Tab-separated table of C-alpha atoms in Angstrom:
chain	number	residue	atom	x	y	z
J	680	GLN	CA	-28.246	-4.593	19.231
J	681	GLY	CA	-29.702	-2.908	16.159
J	682	MET	CA	-26.989	-4.059	13.738
J	683	ASN	CA	-28.216	-5.322	10.378
J	684	VAL	CA	-25.073	-5.870	8.266
J	685	VAL	CA	-21.680	-7.443	8.941
J	686	ARG	CA	-18.688	-6.861	6.645
J	687	GLY	CA	-15.327	-8.479	6.455
J	688	PRO	CA	-12.642	-9.486	6.659
J	689	ILE	CA	-11.729	-6.153	8.261
J	690	ASP	CA	-9.451	-5.647	11.254
J	691	LEU	CA	-11.524	-2.818	12.794
J	692	SER	CA	-10.729	-0.494	9.874
J	693	THR	CA	-9.799	-0.793	6.201
J	694	HIS	CA	-6.602	1.066	7.159
J	695	ASN	CA	-5.502	-2.170	8.871
J	696	ASN	CA	-5.272	-5.732	7.591
J	697	CYS	CA	-8.324	-6.655	5.584
J	698	LEU	CA	-9.479	-8.184	2.282
J	699	PHE	CA	-10.175	-11.678	0.974
J	700	LEU	CA	-8.286	-12.995	-2.057
J	701	VAL	CA	-10.676	-14.107	-4.827
J	702	ASP	CA	-8.432	-14.115	-7.917
J	703	GLY	CA	-4.680	-14.328	-8.509
J	704	PHE	CA	-3.518	-17.335	-6.502
J	705	ASP	CA	-0.459	-18.151	-8.634
J	706	ASP	CA	1.797	-15.516	-7.071
J	707	PRO	CA	2.671	-15.424	-3.353
J	708	PRO	CA	1.437	-12.435	-1.339
J	709	MET	CA	3.557	-9.331	-1.025
J	710	VAL	CA	4.580	-7.961	2.363
J	711	MET	CA	1.624	-7.020	4.593
J	712	MET	CA	-0.931	-8.443	2.152
J	713	PRO	CA	-3.371	-11.254	3.035
J	714	TYR	CA	-3.669	-14.728	1.549
J	715	ASN	CA	-6.304	-17.437	1.724
J	716	PRO	CA	-6.859	-20.692	-0.195
J	717	SER	CA	-9.100	-20.421	-3.257
J	718	TYR	CA	-11.729	-22.796	-1.845
J	719	TYR	CA	-12.526	-20.397	1.014
J	720	ARG	CA	-14.601	-18.357	-1.426
J	721	GLU	CA	-17.069	-21.230	-1.868
J	722	PHE	CA	-17.458	-21.550	1.905
J	723	MET	CA	-18.177	-17.842	2.268
J	724	GLU	CA	-20.745	-17.649	-0.494
J	725	LYS	CA	-22.552	-20.812	0.580
J	726	ASP	CA	-22.904	-19.243	4.013
J	727	GLY	CA	-24.743	-16.257	2.562
J	728	TRP	CA	-21.909	-13.754	2.177
J	729	HIS	CA	-21.813	-11.659	-0.992
J	730	LYS	CA	-19.600	-9.011	-2.519
J	731	ALA	CA	-19.591	-5.575	-0.926
J	732	LYS	CA	-16.618	-4.192	-2.877
J	733	ASP	CA	-13.535	-5.457	-4.700
J	734	ALA	CA	-10.002	-4.097	-4.622
J	735	TYR	CA	-7.159	-4.651	-7.068
J	736	ALA	CA	-3.438	-5.290	-6.831
J	737	TYR	CA	-1.427	-4.072	-9.814
J	738	ASP	CA	1.796	-5.607	-11.105
J	739	PHE	CA	4.642	-3.474	-12.493
J	740	CYS	CA	7.783	-4.486	-14.368
J	741	VAL	CA	10.433	-2.262	-12.793
J	742	ASP	CA	13.335	-3.487	-14.931
J	743	LYS	CA	11.789	-1.867	-18.005
J	744	PRO	CA	12.292	1.888	-18.401
J	745	LEU	CA	9.317	4.171	-17.866
J	746	SER	CA	8.167	6.289	-20.772
J	747	GLU	CA	9.718	9.727	-21.177
J	748	LYS	CA	6.587	11.442	-19.869
J	749	PHE	CA	7.510	10.445	-16.301
J	750	GLU	CA	10.911	12.105	-16.387
J	751	LYS	CA	9.272	15.089	-18.084
J	752	ALA	CA	6.704	15.227	-15.270
J	753	TYR	CA	9.544	15.259	-12.740
J	754	ARG	CA	11.172	18.218	-14.510
J	755	VAL	CA	7.837	20.073	-14.698
J	756	ALA	CA	7.256	19.543	-10.971
J	757	CYS	CA	10.748	20.778	-10.126
J	758	LYS	CA	10.320	23.887	-12.282
J	759	SER	CA	7.073	24.682	-10.468
J	760	GLY	CA	8.991	24.922	-7.188
J	761	ILE	CA	8.340	21.445	-5.774
J	762	THR	CA	11.319	19.788	-4.105
J	763	PHE	CA	11.860	16.076	-3.532
J	764	ARG	CA	13.801	14.122	-0.934
J	765	PRO	CA	13.769	10.680	0.710
J	766	LEU	CA	11.759	10.115	3.866
J	767	ARG	CA	13.947	10.652	6.924
J	768	THR	CA	14.201	7.504	9.018
J	769	LYS	CA	16.069	8.533	12.180
J	770	GLY	CA	15.103	10.164	15.469
J	771	GLU	CA	13.041	13.329	15.667
J	772	ALA	CA	13.271	13.859	11.904
J	773	PHE	CA	11.417	10.580	11.352
J	774	GLU	CA	8.686	11.557	13.794
J	775	LYS	CA	8.348	14.975	12.179
J	776	ASP	CA	8.017	13.408	8.733
J	777	CYS	CA	5.451	10.935	10.066
J	778	LEU	CA	3.342	13.789	11.427
J	779	SER	CA	3.397	15.375	7.974
J	780	LEU	CA	2.474	12.026	6.428
J	781	TYR	CA	-0.406	11.679	8.863
J	782	HIS	CA	-1.935	15.057	8.045
J	783	LEU	CA	-1.487	14.545	4.308
J	784	PHE	CA	-2.786	10.970	4.425
J	785	THR	CA	-5.830	11.967	6.482
J	786	ARG	CA	-6.686	14.803	4.121
J	787	ALA	CA	-6.157	12.854	0.897
J	788	PHE	CA	-7.916	9.633	1.949
J	789	SER	CA	-10.700	11.085	4.102
J	790	ASP	CA	-13.398	9.763	1.749
J	791	ASN	CA	-12.122	6.177	1.587
J	792	TRP	CA	-14.964	3.672	1.649
J	793	SER	CA	-15.825	1.931	4.929
J	794	SER	CA	-13.057	3.519	6.977
J	795	THR	CA	-12.696	5.959	9.821
J	796	PRO	CA	-9.729	8.305	10.247
J	797	ARG	CA	-6.931	7.063	12.449
J	798	THR	CA	-5.893	9.200	15.363
J	799	GLU	CA	-2.482	10.802	15.334
J	800	ALA	CA	-1.355	8.455	18.123
J	801	GLU	CA	-2.509	5.369	16.193
J	802	PHE	CA	-0.731	6.498	13.038
J	803	LEU	CA	2.528	7.263	14.860
J	804	ALA	CA	2.443	3.926	16.689
J	805	GLU	CA	2.077	2.050	13.405
J	806	ALA	CA	4.797	4.153	11.772
J	807	LYS	CA	7.251	3.449	14.597
J	808	SER	CA	6.552	-0.283	14.350
J	809	LEU	CA	7.667	-0.126	10.693
J	810	GLN	CA	10.532	2.337	11.160
J	811	SER	CA	13.322	-0.223	10.857
J	812	LEU	CA	11.790	-1.623	7.654
J	813	VAL	CA	11.502	1.659	5.752
J	814	ASP	CA	13.768	2.022	2.723
J	815	PRO	CA	14.179	5.735	1.871
J	816	ASP	CA	15.304	4.841	-1.660
J	817	ILE	CA	11.705	3.908	-2.493
J	818	PHE	CA	9.953	6.401	-0.232
J	819	PRO	CA	10.298	9.835	-1.870
J	820	VAL	CA	8.323	12.771	-0.506
J	821	ALA	CA	7.452	16.059	-2.200
J	822	GLU	CA	7.437	19.466	-0.520
J	823	ASP	CA	6.343	22.955	-1.477
J	824	ASN	CA	7.816	25.722	0.680
J	825	GLY	CA	8.612	23.175	3.385
J	826	GLU	CA	5.114	21.639	3.459
J	827	MET	CA	4.712	17.997	2.445
J	828	VAL	CA	2.324	17.798	-0.519
J	829	GLY	CA	2.846	14.241	-1.749
J	830	PHE	CA	4.607	10.946	-1.189
J	831	PHE	CA	5.307	7.549	-2.753
J	832	MET	CA	5.178	4.925	0.004
J	833	GLY	CA	7.234	1.931	-1.077
J	834	LEU	CA	8.408	-0.994	1.025
J	835	PRO	CA	10.752	-3.873	0.110
J	836	ASN	CA	8.992	-7.206	-0.233
J	837	TYR	CA	10.344	-8.682	2.988
J	838	ASN	CA	8.292	-11.833	2.421
J	839	ILE	CA	11.146	-12.993	0.179
J	840	ALA	CA	13.411	-13.082	3.249
J	841	LEU	CA	10.785	-14.139	5.792
J	842	LYS	CA	9.978	-17.377	3.972
J	843	HIS	CA	13.495	-18.637	4.776
J	844	ILE	CA	13.223	-18.352	8.571
J	845	GLY	CA	10.331	-20.776	9.052
J	846	GLY	CA	8.458	-18.501	11.425
J	847	LYS	CA	11.274	-18.640	14.000
J	848	LEU	CA	12.652	-15.182	14.792
J	849	ASN	CA	15.436	-16.412	17.092
J	850	TRP	CA	19.073	-15.407	16.634
J	851	LEU	CA	19.481	-17.808	13.705
J	852	GLY	CA	16.233	-16.589	12.172
J	853	ILE	CA	17.400	-12.977	12.455
J	854	LEU	CA	20.696	-13.828	10.736
J	855	LYS	CA	18.817	-15.615	7.953
J	856	PHE	CA	16.460	-12.671	7.573
J	857	LEU	CA	19.356	-10.212	7.274
J	858	TRP	CA	21.142	-12.450	4.785
J	859	TYR	CA	18.159	-13.096	2.533
J	860	SER	CA	17.071	-9.460	2.706
J	861	ARG	CA	20.021	-8.834	0.407
J	862	GLN	CA	18.254	-10.952	-2.215
J	863	ILE	CA	15.083	-8.846	-2.296
J	864	ASP	CA	14.339	-7.701	-5.842
J	865	GLN	CA	10.681	-6.738	-5.446
J	866	GLY	CA	8.783	-4.004	-3.685
J	867	ARG	CA	5.253	-3.123	-2.713
J	868	ILE	CA	3.814	0.339	-3.306
J	869	ILE	CA	1.492	0.868	-0.368
J	870	ALA	CA	0.277	4.340	-1.281
J	871	LEU	CA	0.738	7.100	-3.826
J	872	CYS	CA	-0.596	10.364	-2.485
J	873	SER	CA	-0.682	14.000	-3.552
J	874	LEU	CA	-2.910	16.936	-2.760
J	875	PRO	CA	-5.477	17.543	-5.528
J	876	GLU	CA	-4.216	21.021	-6.342
J	877	TYR	CA	-0.771	19.606	-7.208
J	878	ARG	CA	-1.926	17.019	-9.719
J	879	ARG	CA	-1.849	19.577	-12.531
J	880	LYS	CA	1.809	20.097	-11.687
J	881	MET	CA	2.414	16.459	-12.667
J	882	LEU	CA	3.251	15.499	-9.090
J	883	PRO	CA	1.850	11.915	-9.115
J	884	LEU	CA	3.850	11.020	-12.244
J	885	ALA	CA	6.964	12.637	-10.770
J	886	LEU	CA	6.638	10.573	-7.583
J	887	ILE	CA	6.168	7.370	-9.599
J	888	TYR	CA	9.306	8.249	-11.560
J	889	LEU	CA	11.384	8.737	-8.407
J	890	GLY	CA	10.012	5.659	-6.643
J	891	MET	CA	10.608	3.376	-9.615
J	892	GLN	CA	14.066	4.853	-10.180
J	893	GLY	CA	14.902	4.151	-6.563
J	894	GLY	CA	13.990	0.486	-6.964
J	895	SER	CA	15.811	0.015	-10.260
J	896	LYS	CA	19.031	1.503	-8.837
J	897	LYS	CA	19.271	-0.792	-5.800
J	898	ARG	CA	22.402	-2.917	-5.360
J	899	LYS	CA	20.166	-5.792	-6.430
J	900	PRO	CA	17.871	-3.961	-8.854
J	901	TYR	CA	14.160	-4.497	-8.423
J	902	LYS	CA	12.514	-6.482	-11.200
J	903	ARG	CA	8.904	-5.933	-10.249
J	904	ALA	CA	6.623	-4.102	-7.886
J	905	GLU	CA	3.059	-4.426	-6.703
J	906	LEU	CA	0.776	-1.482	-6.032
J	907	SER	CA	-1.896	-2.570	-3.606
J	908	TRP	CA	-4.578	-2.029	-3.003
J	909	VAL	CA	-6.991	0.150	-4.992
J	910	TRP	CA	-10.787	0.021	-4.767
J	911	GLU	CA	-12.465	-1.086	-7.987
J	912	ASP	CA	-14.444	2.170	-8.280
J	913	ASN	CA	-11.410	4.426	-7.832
J	914	PHE	CA	-11.321	5.072	-11.556
J	915	ALA	CA	-8.954	8.047	-11.431
J	916	SER	CA	-6.247	6.066	-9.629
J	917	GLY	CA	-6.825	3.014	-11.806
J	918	LYS	CA	-6.397	5.074	-14.965
J	919	LEU	CA	-3.159	6.620	-13.663
J	920	ILE	CA	-1.763	3.243	-12.592
J	921	GLU	CA	-2.547	1.594	-15.924
J	922	ALA	CA	-1.016	4.544	-17.787
J	923	SER	CA	2.110	3.914	-15.700
J	924	GLY	CA	2.306	0.307	-16.870
J	925	GLY	CA	0.471	-1.410	-14.018
J	926	LYS	CA	-1.725	-4.410	-14.763
J	927	ILE	CA	-4.336	-5.964	-12.482
J	928	TYR	CA	-3.108	-9.375	-11.370
J	929	LYS	CA	-4.901	-9.988	-8.074
J	930	THR	CA	-8.446	-9.249	-6.955
J	931	TYR	CA	-9.435	-8.942	-3.308
J	932	ARG	CA	-12.893	-8.608	-1.808
J	933	ILE	CA	-14.763	-7.298	1.189
J	934	TYR	CA	-17.814	-9.468	1.819
J	935	GLU	CA	-20.993	-8.524	3.588
J	936	LYS	CA	-23.938	-10.435	5.004
J	937	SER	CA	-27.368	-9.333	6.125
J	938	LEU	CA	-28.239	-10.013	9.746
J	939	ARG	CA	-31.904	-9.124	9.456
J	940	SER	CA	-33.113	-12.687	9.085
J	941	SER	CA	-30.903	-14.230	11.740
J	942	LYS	CA	-29.585	-13.489	15.190
J	943	PRO	CA	-26.308	-11.516	14.928
J	944	PRO	CA	-23.294	-13.612	15.943
J	945	LEU	CA	-21.177	-12.358	18.812
J	946	GLY	CA	-18.618	-9.761	17.822
J	947	THR	CA	-20.132	-8.567	14.539
J	948	PHE	CA	-20.247	-4.895	13.728
J	949	ASN	CA	-22.003	-2.515	11.389
């Protein structure tokens, strides 16, 4: 009752699975990213849906060295008193780090379009579901006097291993997953976050430097990474990503449709 616009695809919040692929169908999706056939777009638009906002996925070549300014940024950040370490992945230390991530994430992304803040319980539940998949080599965090002030949230592209198990996570599927996980040479950058007051201390560039170094020094060195996703009107992040060597290679979309001229279908939301 009283709703006049429906948006999607969104799984309750843009913090969860969402987005509709509209460009960049040649490459398979990275871990935890959506995929749909290209012809779905025609179906949507013929049904009266139109663009609400686009988001980009950026491609990085990790096997090429970053420019010297990134290592310089790391040294500048260290001299200013910032310390760096990998995310802790075990026991109470993991939960403590996740609480710090939650407070930093909520503060830094509070103005994200079409989203509502997650509760602490929701964030911790999601973090624990991913705990066994976290690779600390590509998840550096930054601290100032013991307080977390930034992080680089990377995750191996487990889709490379998952495609070999045929959707069957039985004992054989688990063995195949573990075996093919050793062949992963790509990663996805889910988020790059720092408090605004630390950006002048070169913290974002320092975190990119550490995250990329972590991927390039793996037993099987990473060749590429995807940073996804970034809203099209987030110009500051886009400029930083492109200065770091990232190039847009996929475009995703949130659609919307007016309900004013028709009866709202069951389950739509404003």
